[in-house]
Coordinates of C-alpha atoms in Angstrom, one line a residue:
Chain Y
M1 CA 60.8 -204.8 79.0
A2 CA 59.9 -202.5 82.1
K3 CA 58.4 -204.4 85.1
K4 CA 54.8 -204.5 85.2
T5 CA 53.9 -201.9 87.8
Y6 CA 50.1 -202.6 87.8
D7 CA 47.5 -205.3 88.2
L8 CA 44.9 -204.4 85.8
L9 CA 44.6 -202.3 82.7
F10 CA 41.6 -200.6 81.8
K11 CA 40.8 -198.6 78.7
L12 CA 38.4 -195.8 79.0
L13 CA 37.0 -193.3 76.5
L14 CA 35.8 -189.8 76.6
I15 CA 33.2 -188.7 74.0
G16 CA 30.8 -185.9 73.6
D17 CA 30.2 -182.7 71.9
S18 CA 33.2 -180.3 71.0
G19 CA 33.7 -177.8 73.7
V20 CA 31.9 -179.6 76.7
G21 CA 35.1 -180.0 78.5
K22 CA 36.4 -183.5 77.8
T23 CA 40.1 -182.6 77.6
C24 CA 39.5 -180.5 80.9
I25 CA 38.0 -183.5 82.9
L26 CA 40.9 -185.7 81.7
F27 CA 43.7 -182.9 82.7
R28 CA 42.0 -182.4 86.1
F29 CA 42.1 -186.1 86.7
S30 CA 45.4 -186.9 85.4
D31 CA 47.2 -183.7 86.4
D32 CA 45.0 -182.4 89.1
A33 CA 45.1 -178.9 87.4
F34 CA 42.6 -176.9 85.3
S35 CA 43.4 -174.7 82.3
T36 CA 41.0 -172.4 80.2
T37 CA 43.7 -172.7 77.5
F38 CA 43.1 -175.9 75.6
I39 CA 43.5 -175.9 72.0
S40 CA 40.8 -178.2 70.2
T41 CA 41.5 -182.0 70.3
I42 CA 42.1 -183.1 66.8
G43 CA 41.6 -186.9 66.3
I44 CA 42.6 -188.5 69.6
D45 CA 44.6 -187.8 72.8
F46 CA 45.8 -190.0 75.4
K47 CA 46.5 -190.1 79.1
I48 CA 47.5 -192.6 81.6
K49 CA 46.6 -192.7 85.6
T50 CA 47.1 -195.4 88.1
V51 CA 44.6 -195.7 90.7
E52 CA 44.3 -198.0 93.7
L53 CA 40.8 -199.9 93.9
R54 CA 40.2 -202.4 96.7
G55 CA 43.8 -203.2 96.9
K56 CA 44.7 -203.4 93.3
K57 CA 46.8 -201.2 91.2
I58 CA 44.8 -200.2 88.3
K59 CA 46.3 -198.5 85.3
L60 CA 43.9 -196.2 83.5
Q61 CA 44.4 -195.7 79.8
I62 CA 42.2 -193.1 78.9
W63 CA 41.5 -191.8 75.4
D64 CA 40.1 -188.3 74.6
T65 CA 38.4 -187.7 71.4
A66 CA 37.5 -184.9 69.1
G67 CA 33.9 -184.0 69.3
Q68 CA 33.1 -183.0 65.7
E69 CA 31.5 -185.3 63.2
R70 CA 34.4 -185.5 60.7
F71 CA 36.8 -187.4 63.4
H72 CA 34.1 -190.0 64.2
T73 CA 35.7 -192.6 61.5
I74 CA 39.0 -192.3 63.4
T75 CA 37.4 -192.1 66.9
T76 CA 34.9 -194.7 66.7
S77 CA 37.6 -197.1 66.1
Y78 CA 38.6 -196.8 69.4
Y79 CA 35.0 -197.8 70.9
R80 CA 35.6 -201.3 70.4
G81 CA 38.6 -201.8 72.8
A82 CA 37.0 -199.6 75.5
M83 CA 36.1 -201.0 78.6
G84 CA 34.2 -197.8 80.0
I85 CA 33.2 -195.0 78.2
M86 CA 32.2 -191.5 79.6
L87 CA 29.7 -189.5 78.0
V88 CA 30.1 -185.7 78.4
Y89 CA 27.8 -182.8 78.0
D90 CA 27.9 -179.2 78.9
I91 CA 25.0 -178.0 81.5
T92 CA 25.2 -174.7 80.2
N93 CA 24.5 -175.8 76.6
E94 CA 21.1 -177.4 75.5
K95 CA 22.5 -178.9 72.1
T96 CA 25.4 -180.8 73.8
F97 CA 22.7 -182.6 76.2
E98 CA 20.4 -183.2 73.1
N99 CA 23.1 -185.1 71.5
I100 CA 23.7 -187.6 74.2
V101 CA 21.2 -189.6 72.7
K102 CA 23.1 -189.4 69.5
W103 CA 26.5 -190.6 71.3
L104 CA 24.4 -193.5 72.9
R105 CA 23.4 -194.8 69.5
N106 CA 27.1 -194.5 68.5
I107 CA 28.1 -196.7 71.5
D108 CA 25.4 -199.1 70.6
E109 CA 26.8 -199.4 67.2
H110 CA 30.6 -199.4 67.8
A111 CA 31.3 -200.5 71.4
N112 CA 31.2 -203.9 73.1
E113 CA 27.9 -204.8 74.4
D114 CA 29.0 -204.8 77.8
V115 CA 31.0 -201.8 78.1
E116 CA 30.4 -199.7 81.3
K117 CA 28.8 -196.2 80.6
M118 CA 28.6 -193.1 82.7
I119 CA 27.0 -189.8 81.7
L120 CA 28.5 -186.5 83.0
G121 CA 27.3 -183.3 83.0
N122 CA 30.1 -180.9 83.1
K123 CA 30.7 -177.1 83.9
S124 CA 28.6 -177.7 87.2
D125 CA 30.1 -174.6 88.7
M126 CA 28.4 -172.3 86.3
E127 CA 25.2 -172.3 87.8
D128 CA 24.1 -168.9 86.6
K129 CA 24.4 -170.1 83.0
R130 CA 23.0 -173.6 83.7
V131 CA 20.2 -174.5 81.0
V132 CA 20.0 -178.3 81.7
S133 CA 18.6 -179.3 85.2
T134 CA 20.1 -182.1 87.1
E135 CA 16.8 -183.9 86.9
R136 CA 17.0 -183.9 83.5
G137 CA 20.4 -185.5 83.4
E138 CA 19.2 -188.1 85.9
A139 CA 16.2 -188.9 83.9
I140 CA 18.2 -189.7 80.8
A141 CA 20.7 -191.9 82.6
R142 CA 17.8 -193.6 84.2
E143 CA 16.1 -194.4 81.2
H144 CA 18.9 -195.8 79.7
G145 CA 20.3 -197.5 82.8
I146 CA 23.6 -195.6 82.9
R147 CA 25.3 -194.0 85.9
F148 CA 25.3 -190.1 86.1
M149 CA 27.2 -187.5 87.9
E150 CA 27.4 -183.6 87.3
T151 CA 31.0 -182.5 87.4
S152 CA 33.0 -179.4 87.2
A153 CA 36.7 -179.7 86.0
K154 CA 37.2 -176.1 87.0
A155 CA 36.3 -176.4 90.6
N156 CA 37.1 -180.0 90.9
I157 CA 33.9 -181.4 91.7
N158 CA 33.3 -185.2 91.2
I159 CA 35.9 -185.7 88.8
D160 CA 38.0 -188.1 90.8
R161 CA 34.7 -189.8 92.0
A162 CA 33.4 -190.2 88.6
F163 CA 36.7 -192.1 87.4
S164 CA 36.9 -194.2 90.4
E165 CA 33.3 -195.1 90.0
L166 CA 33.6 -196.4 86.4
A167 CA 36.7 -198.0 87.3
E168 CA 34.8 -199.8 90.2
A169 CA 32.1 -200.9 87.9
I170 CA 34.7 -202.4 85.5
L171 CA 36.4 -204.0 88.3
E172 CA 33.2 -205.5 89.4
K173 CA 32.3 -207.0 86.0
T174 CA 35.7 -208.4 85.3
H175 CA 36.0 -210.1 88.7
G176 CA 32.6 -211.3 89.0
K177 CA 30.7 -210.7 92.0
E178 CA 32.8 -210.8 95.3
P179 CA 30.8 -211.5 98.3
Q180 CA 32.9 -209.0 100.4
D181 CA 32.2 -206.1 98.2
A182 CA 29.2 -204.5 99.1
P183 CA 28.9 -201.7 96.5
D184 CA 28.9 -198.6 98.3
R185 CA 29.0 -196.6 95.0
V186 CA 26.6 -193.9 94.5
T187 CA 23.4 -194.8 92.5
V188 CA 22.2 -192.7 89.5
D189 CA 19.0 -191.8 91.4
R190 CA 19.4 -189.8 94.4
R191 CA 15.7 -191.1 95.4
V192 CA 16.0 -194.5 96.8
E193 CA 12.8 -196.2 95.5
R194 CA 13.7 -197.4 92.1
N195 CA 17.4 -196.9 91.5
S196 CA 19.0 -198.1 88.3
N197 CA 21.8 -200.1 89.3
R198 CA 21.3 -202.8 86.8
C199 CA 24.1 -204.0 84.5
C200 CA 22.8 -203.4 81.1
Chain R
M1 CA 79.3 -160.1 53.7
S2 CA 77.5 -162.2 56.6
I3 CA 75.5 -165.2 55.7
L4 CA 72.3 -163.7 56.6
R5 CA 73.2 -160.7 54.4
K6 CA 73.7 -162.9 51.5
R7 CA 70.7 -164.7 51.8
L8 CA 68.5 -161.5 52.3
N9 CA 70.3 -160.3 49.0
E10 CA 69.3 -163.5 47.1
F11 CA 65.8 -163.0 48.1
D12 CA 65.8 -159.3 47.2
D13 CA 67.2 -160.1 43.8
A14 CA 64.4 -163.3 43.3
L15 CA 61.7 -161.0 44.4
N16 CA 62.5 -157.8 42.5
A17 CA 62.7 -159.3 39.1
E18 CA 60.0 -158.0 36.7
E19 CA 59.0 -161.7 36.1
I20 CA 59.6 -163.9 39.2
D21 CA 61.2 -167.2 38.9
L22 CA 59.2 -169.2 40.9
I23 CA 61.4 -172.4 40.7
N24 CA 64.2 -170.3 41.9
L25 CA 62.2 -168.9 44.5
K26 CA 61.0 -172.1 45.9
R27 CA 64.7 -173.3 46.1
L28 CA 65.5 -170.4 48.2
C29 CA 62.3 -170.8 50.5
F30 CA 62.9 -174.5 51.0
H31 CA 65.9 -173.5 53.0
G32 CA 63.8 -171.3 55.2
I33 CA 62.7 -167.7 54.8
P34 CA 64.3 -165.1 56.8
D35 CA 62.2 -163.4 59.5
E36 CA 63.5 -160.1 58.1
G37 CA 61.7 -157.5 56.2
G38 CA 58.4 -159.1 55.6
L39 CA 60.0 -161.5 53.4
R40 CA 58.0 -164.5 54.6
P41 CA 54.4 -163.1 54.1
L42 CA 55.2 -161.8 50.8
C43 CA 56.9 -165.4 49.6
W44 CA 53.9 -167.0 50.9
K45 CA 51.7 -165.1 48.8
L46 CA 53.7 -166.2 45.8
L47 CA 54.2 -169.9 46.9
L48 CA 50.4 -170.1 47.5
N49 CA 49.5 -168.7 44.0
Y50 CA 47.8 -165.6 45.3
L51 CA 50.2 -163.1 43.7
P52 CA 51.2 -163.9 40.1
S53 CA 54.9 -164.1 39.1
T54 CA 54.4 -160.8 37.0
R55 CA 55.1 -158.0 39.3
A56 CA 53.4 -155.5 36.9
S57 CA 50.1 -157.3 37.7
W58 CA 50.1 -157.4 41.5
S59 CA 48.4 -154.2 42.0
E60 CA 45.5 -155.1 39.9
T61 CA 45.4 -158.7 41.2
L62 CA 45.2 -157.2 44.9
T63 CA 42.5 -154.7 44.2
R64 CA 40.4 -157.1 42.6
K65 CA 40.7 -159.8 45.3
R66 CA 40.2 -157.3 48.0
T67 CA 37.1 -155.8 46.3
L68 CA 35.8 -159.2 46.0
Y69 CA 36.5 -160.0 49.6
K70 CA 34.5 -156.9 50.6
T71 CA 31.3 -158.2 48.5
F72 CA 31.7 -161.6 50.4
I73 CA 31.2 -159.8 53.4
E74 CA 28.2 -157.7 52.5
D75 CA 26.7 -160.3 50.8
L76 CA 27.2 -163.2 53.3
I77 CA 27.1 -161.5 56.5
V78 CA 23.6 -160.7 56.8
T79 CA 21.0 -160.5 59.5
P80 CA 17.7 -160.8 58.3
G81 CA 15.6 -157.7 59.1
E82 CA 18.6 -155.5 59.5
A83 CA 18.5 -152.0 58.0
N84 CA 19.9 -152.2 54.3
S85 CA 22.7 -150.0 53.1
D86 CA 20.2 -147.1 52.4
G87 CA 19.3 -147.2 55.9
E88 CA 16.1 -148.5 55.4
R89 CA 14.8 -151.4 57.1
V90 CA 13.6 -154.1 54.9
D91 CA 10.2 -155.3 55.9
V92 CA 10.6 -158.9 56.7
T93 CA 7.6 -159.6 58.7
L94 CA 5.1 -160.0 55.9
H95 CA 7.2 -162.5 53.5
D96 CA 9.6 -163.9 55.8
H97 CA 10.2 -164.2 59.5
P98 CA 11.8 -166.4 61.9
L99 CA 9.2 -169.4 61.8
N100 CA 9.0 -169.4 58.1
L101 CA 9.7 -173.1 57.1
N102 CA 10.4 -172.3 53.5
P103 CA 13.7 -173.5 52.6
D104 CA 14.5 -170.3 50.9
S105 CA 13.7 -168.4 54.0
K106 CA 16.5 -166.0 54.9
W107 CA 15.9 -166.9 58.6
Q108 CA 16.3 -170.7 57.9
T109 CA 19.7 -169.7 56.3
Y110 CA 20.5 -167.6 59.2
F111 CA 19.8 -170.4 62.0
K112 CA 21.7 -172.8 60.0
D113 CA 24.6 -170.7 59.4
N114 CA 24.6 -170.2 63.2
E115 CA 25.2 -174.0 64.0
V116 CA 28.4 -173.7 61.8
L117 CA 29.2 -170.6 63.6
L118 CA 28.8 -171.9 67.0
Q119 CA 31.6 -174.5 66.2
I120 CA 34.2 -171.8 64.8
D121 CA 33.4 -169.5 67.5
K122 CA 34.6 -172.3 70.0
D123 CA 37.6 -173.0 68.0
V124 CA 39.0 -169.6 67.3
R125 CA 38.9 -168.6 71.0
R126 CA 41.1 -171.5 71.6
L127 CA 43.5 -170.9 69.1
C128 CA 47.2 -170.5 70.1
P129 CA 46.5 -169.9 73.9
D130 CA 50.3 -169.7 74.6
I131 CA 50.7 -166.6 72.8
S132 CA 48.5 -163.4 73.3
F133 CA 48.5 -162.3 69.8
F134 CA 45.1 -163.5 68.9
Q135 CA 43.4 -161.8 71.8
Q136 CA 44.7 -158.5 71.0
G137 CA 43.0 -156.0 68.8
T138 CA 43.6 -155.5 65.1
D139 CA 44.8 -152.0 64.1
Y140 CA 42.3 -152.4 60.7
P141 CA 39.1 -153.6 62.1
R142 CA 36.2 -153.7 59.4
K143 CA 34.5 -150.7 59.9
E144 CA 31.0 -152.0 58.4
I145 CA 31.2 -154.7 61.0
V146 CA 32.3 -153.1 64.2
N147 CA 30.5 -150.0 63.9
A148 CA 27.0 -151.6 63.7
S149 CA 26.0 -151.8 67.2
G150 CA 26.9 -155.3 67.4
Q151 CA 24.3 -156.3 64.8
R152 CA 27.1 -157.8 62.4
R153 CA 29.3 -159.2 64.7
L154 CA 29.5 -162.9 64.3
H155 CA 29.8 -164.2 67.8
H156 CA 27.0 -162.0 68.8
R157 CA 25.0 -164.5 66.9
V158 CA 26.0 -167.4 69.0
Q159 CA 26.3 -165.9 72.2
H160 CA 24.4 -167.9 75.1
T161 CA 21.7 -165.6 76.2
V162 CA 20.0 -166.5 79.4
L163 CA 17.4 -165.1 81.6
R164 CA 18.8 -163.7 84.7
S165 CA 17.2 -164.2 87.9
A166 CA 17.3 -161.7 90.7
N167 CA 16.5 -161.9 94.5
V168 CA 13.9 -159.5 95.3
E169 CA 13.8 -158.3 99.0
R170 CA 11.0 -156.1 100.0
K171 CA 10.8 -154.9 103.7
G172 CA 7.5 -153.8 104.7
L173 CA 6.6 -150.4 102.6
G174 CA 10.2 -149.8 102.2
V175 CA 12.4 -149.8 99.1
T176 CA 12.4 -153.0 96.9
K177 CA 15.9 -154.0 96.7
I178 CA 16.8 -156.3 93.5
A179 CA 19.8 -158.1 93.6
V180 CA 20.9 -159.3 90.2
S181 CA 23.8 -161.2 90.5
V182 CA 26.1 -160.5 87.7
R183 CA 29.2 -161.9 87.7
K184 CA 31.6 -160.8 85.0
A185 CA 33.6 -163.6 83.4
T186 CA 37.3 -162.4 83.0
E187 CA 37.7 -164.0 79.6
D188 CA 40.6 -163.8 77.6
Y189 CA 39.3 -164.1 74.4
A190 CA 36.9 -161.3 74.8
P191 CA 35.6 -159.4 72.0
L192 CA 36.5 -155.9 72.0
A193 CA 34.3 -152.9 72.3
E194 CA 32.2 -151.2 69.5
G195 CA 34.8 -149.8 66.8
G196 CA 37.4 -152.4 67.9
E197 CA 37.9 -156.0 66.7
A198 CA 40.4 -158.8 68.3
H199 CA 42.3 -160.8 66.0
W200 CA 40.5 -164.0 66.5
E201 CA 37.2 -162.2 65.6
V202 CA 38.9 -161.5 62.3
L203 CA 39.6 -165.5 61.7
E204 CA 36.3 -166.1 62.9
R205 CA 35.1 -164.1 59.8
I206 CA 37.4 -165.6 57.5
L207 CA 36.3 -169.0 58.6
F208 CA 32.8 -168.4 58.3
L209 CA 33.1 -166.9 54.9
Y210 CA 35.0 -169.8 53.8
A211 CA 32.3 -172.2 55.0
K212 CA 29.6 -170.3 53.4
L213 CA 31.4 -170.4 50.0
N214 CA 32.4 -174.0 50.5
P215 CA 29.2 -175.4 51.5
G216 CA 30.2 -179.1 50.5
Q217 CA 32.7 -179.0 53.0
G218 CA 31.8 -176.5 55.5
Y219 CA 34.0 -176.0 58.6
V220 CA 35.9 -178.6 60.2
Q221 CA 37.7 -178.3 63.2
G222 CA 41.5 -177.8 62.8
M223 CA 41.0 -175.4 60.0
N224 CA 41.6 -172.7 62.5
E225 CA 45.0 -174.0 63.2
I226 CA 45.7 -173.7 59.5
V227 CA 44.6 -170.2 59.0
G228 CA 46.2 -169.0 62.3
P229 CA 49.8 -169.1 61.2
I230 CA 48.9 -167.5 57.7
Y231 CA 47.2 -164.7 59.3
H232 CA 49.8 -164.2 62.0
A233 CA 52.4 -163.9 59.3
F234 CA 50.3 -161.5 57.1
A235 CA 49.1 -159.3 60.1
C236 CA 52.7 -158.9 61.4
D237 CA 54.0 -157.7 58.0
P238 CA 56.2 -154.6 58.7
D239 CA 55.0 -152.9 55.9
Q240 CA 51.5 -151.0 56.8
T241 CA 49.9 -151.5 53.5
W242 CA 50.4 -155.2 53.4
R243 CA 49.1 -155.3 57.1
E244 CA 46.0 -153.3 56.4
H245 CA 44.9 -156.1 54.0
A246 CA 46.0 -159.0 56.0
E247 CA 42.4 -160.2 56.3
A248 CA 41.5 -160.3 52.7
D249 CA 44.9 -161.7 51.8
T250 CA 44.6 -164.4 54.4
F251 CA 41.3 -165.4 53.1
F252 CA 42.5 -166.1 49.5
C253 CA 45.7 -167.8 50.6
F254 CA 43.8 -170.0 53.0
T255 CA 41.4 -171.0 50.4
N256 CA 44.3 -171.9 47.9
L257 CA 46.0 -173.8 50.5
M258 CA 43.0 -175.6 51.4
S259 CA 42.2 -176.6 48.0
E260 CA 45.4 -178.7 48.2
I261 CA 44.8 -180.4 51.6
R262 CA 40.9 -180.1 51.8
D263 CA 40.9 -184.1 51.4
F264 CA 42.3 -184.4 54.7
F265 CA 39.2 -182.6 56.1
I266 CA 36.5 -184.6 54.3
K267 CA 35.6 -187.8 56.1
S268 CA 34.1 -189.6 52.8
L269 CA 37.5 -189.1 51.1
D270 CA 39.3 -190.8 53.9
E271 CA 39.9 -193.9 51.7
A272 CA 40.5 -191.8 48.7
E273 CA 44.0 -191.4 46.9
F274 CA 44.9 -188.4 48.7
G275 CA 42.7 -189.0 51.7
I276 CA 44.2 -188.9 55.2
N277 CA 44.6 -192.7 55.3
S278 CA 46.7 -193.0 52.3
M279 CA 49.0 -190.4 53.8
M280 CA 49.3 -192.4 57.1
S281 CA 49.9 -195.3 55.2
K282 CA 52.6 -193.6 53.0
L283 CA 54.4 -192.5 56.4
T284 CA 54.3 -196.0 58.0
T285 CA 55.9 -197.3 54.5
Q286 CA 58.6 -194.9 54.7
V287 CA 59.2 -195.6 58.2
K288 CA 59.4 -199.2 57.4
V289 CA 61.8 -198.5 54.6
N290 CA 64.1 -196.5 56.7
D291 CA 64.1 -198.0 60.0
S292 CA 62.5 -201.6 59.9
E293 CA 63.4 -201.9 63.9
V294 CA 61.3 -198.9 65.0
W295 CA 58.6 -199.8 62.5
M296 CA 58.3 -203.4 64.1
R297 CA 58.3 -202.0 67.4
L298 CA 55.3 -199.6 66.8
H299 CA 53.7 -202.4 64.7
Q300 CA 54.0 -205.0 67.4
Q301 CA 52.9 -202.5 70.2
E302 CA 49.8 -202.1 67.8
L303 CA 50.6 -198.2 68.0
C304 CA 48.7 -197.1 64.8
P305 CA 49.6 -194.3 63.1
Q306 CA 46.2 -192.8 63.6
Y307 CA 47.2 -192.2 67.1
Y308 CA 49.6 -189.6 66.4
S309 CA 50.0 -188.8 62.7
F310 CA 46.4 -188.1 61.7
R311 CA 47.0 -184.7 63.7
W312 CA 50.4 -184.1 62.4
L313 CA 49.1 -184.4 58.7
T314 CA 46.1 -182.8 58.8
L315 CA 47.4 -179.9 60.4
L316 CA 50.6 -179.8 58.6
L317 CA 52.1 -180.2 61.9
S318 CA 51.0 -176.8 63.4
Q319 CA 49.8 -178.1 66.7
E320 CA 53.1 -180.1 67.4
F321 CA 55.7 -177.2 67.6
P322 CA 55.6 -173.6 68.7
L323 CA 54.6 -171.0 66.2
P324 CA 58.0 -169.8 65.1
D325 CA 59.0 -173.4 64.2
V326 CA 56.0 -174.0 62.6
M327 CA 56.3 -171.0 60.4
R328 CA 59.8 -172.5 59.4
I329 CA 58.5 -175.8 58.5
W330 CA 55.7 -174.3 56.4
D331 CA 58.3 -172.4 54.5
S332 CA 59.6 -175.7 53.4
L333 CA 56.0 -177.3 52.9
F334 CA 54.9 -174.3 50.6
A335 CA 58.2 -174.6 48.7
D336 CA 58.0 -178.3 48.2
E337 CA 57.2 -178.8 44.3
N338 CA 55.3 -182.0 44.8
R339 CA 53.4 -181.2 47.8
F340 CA 53.0 -182.7 50.3
S341 CA 55.6 -185.4 50.1
F342 CA 58.0 -183.3 52.0
L343 CA 55.3 -183.4 54.9
I344 CA 55.9 -187.2 55.1
H345 CA 59.5 -186.8 55.1
I346 CA 59.5 -184.6 58.1
C347 CA 56.7 -186.7 60.0
C348 CA 59.2 -189.7 59.2
A349 CA 62.2 -187.8 60.5
M350 CA 60.4 -187.0 63.8
I351 CA 59.7 -190.7 64.5
L352 CA 63.1 -191.8 63.4
L353 CA 64.8 -189.2 65.8
L354 CA 62.8 -190.8 68.6
R355 CA 64.1 -194.1 67.8
D356 CA 66.1 -194.7 70.8
Q357 CA 63.1 -193.9 73.2
L358 CA 60.6 -195.6 71.0
L359 CA 62.8 -199.0 71.1
V360 CA 62.9 -199.1 75.0
G361 CA 59.2 -197.4 75.6
D362 CA 56.0 -199.5 76.5
F363 CA 52.9 -198.6 74.3
A364 CA 51.7 -196.0 76.8
T365 CA 54.8 -194.2 77.0
N366 CA 55.3 -194.3 73.2
V367 CA 51.9 -192.9 72.5
K368 CA 52.7 -190.1 74.8
L369 CA 56.1 -189.4 73.4
L370 CA 54.6 -189.3 69.8
Q371 CA 51.5 -187.2 70.9
N372 CA 53.7 -184.7 72.8
F373 CA 56.8 -184.3 70.7
P374 CA 59.7 -183.2 72.9
S375 CA 61.0 -180.0 72.0
V376 CA 64.0 -180.0 69.6
D377 CA 65.9 -177.6 67.4
I378 CA 63.6 -177.8 64.5
Q379 CA 66.5 -177.5 62.0
I380 CA 67.7 -181.0 63.1
V381 CA 64.3 -182.2 62.2
L382 CA 64.2 -180.5 58.8
S383 CA 67.9 -181.7 58.0
K384 CA 67.0 -185.2 58.8
A385 CA 63.7 -184.7 56.6
A386 CA 65.7 -183.3 53.8
A387 CA 68.4 -186.2 53.9
L388 CA 65.3 -188.8 53.6
A389 CA 64.1 -186.6 50.4
G390 CA 67.5 -186.9 49.0
K391 CA 68.0 -183.2 49.4
N392 CA 70.6 -181.1 51.4
L393 CA 69.5 -178.5 53.7
N394 CA 71.6 -175.3 54.2
S395 CA 71.8 -174.2 57.7
P396 CA 70.3 -170.7 58.3

């Protein structure tokens, strides 16, 4: 057996409509590169990346899923083991945003109750084609008490941050509240008054 | 006489017979169809039951099918409100209009179709990105489509249209300067100009018509990967008269092939006898029988067959190997008498060939290995598969 080269193993899952950029986000995170030439994901794909958080080596095992309805029976079986789920939509495509609600319902049905969730509005570099405003993304996240971020796999905006925040949240949950770690993570709401930092 | 020459002769003899002996042809094709002389596209048409075995009836069959395909285009690709073939614009505003809630409304159908189209459009634009073929223009665009001022082009219907903003600058009474920011995306899979059509646009139409004609199934992601290699083979036929009709011929061959594998694409049939789950468990059993050590390893690691073989089986391995290898694999698959048992043999061979690596790798390494199959000489995989099937495979 190979020597264990990490302290903790976190299983993450990427879900969302077809074409929103799930594979590109994962590729940016794992290989720090961007490619427009991705074939569509059939079934489920897989990547690994080890990150360091609070002095701990954390191995992230990330599952990338196919967006279309047909694959749901295959992909929903992965929900159960996931500790963190990234829900992705495309800010230039209204429908993918509307479907976030549907994806959230899927999570409720199939995932562990205490799974950490995060909503990502991807393709934020395509400002000229934007149809979903940042405010609407924030609003839906606040409504469900989930973290939110706009990302661009192409321009490498917020990709690393999204993964480390999600990992951080899982770490916090698994280790209980340790007094020294004042959470320096960014909350969903940019305004301070009523942030949605609660764990659901 | 060289071995290749000898094989070419064998194929010629088999194909030139008045009444083609399909069993003999299948036997030949199983060992691989030579790339020369348009043999592959012709053999595939026979193996997929598009061309009848009686040569004399080919011309009648082809004419009939191709005419039928033309009517599919005319009947199924319609934009409500467009001028009909007499050049008269049908008055649609009176009885039918975009807000009509009647389920029979042409507009309702149109909007519904566009949802299917949106998915197809996303997928055909990301088919085989490692080769440039699908982005290139076809020599045989559909005239009725490409010369209709964009009206009947399918991707036109699902294009994102956004209102553009502009910076208006006015200095005193001087000229008003409107700066519209137009950022032209350099898109590889760009549609071609009026009069021309890229190969991916042709595939989009084939898949859309298939979805329209098979409403129970519709379009499922991955079908693009099935139709792609067939179309590539047909559209590269050295014979111009075949090439010209690549679209219609592909449509029917694809439809025939789908009739055999469509269960893989239907969620409700996952548990059925020929559904994807039973295929995956057949594969697992075969691995267990042939190499219990590897089977045990994967089993202990809880590395389920869904993680890799779902895609292998559903797409007939088209995403696992480079296109020329896929074509070679399909020669054997289409020639398989009891389809698709040889597919299981190939998948099993793939796993067994990785045995040494699988036995030392941890879970993550093994999933990655199986999901990104290392490049190998495809002949080695196929020979191993043939051995599993109790057959011998001639080297080419």
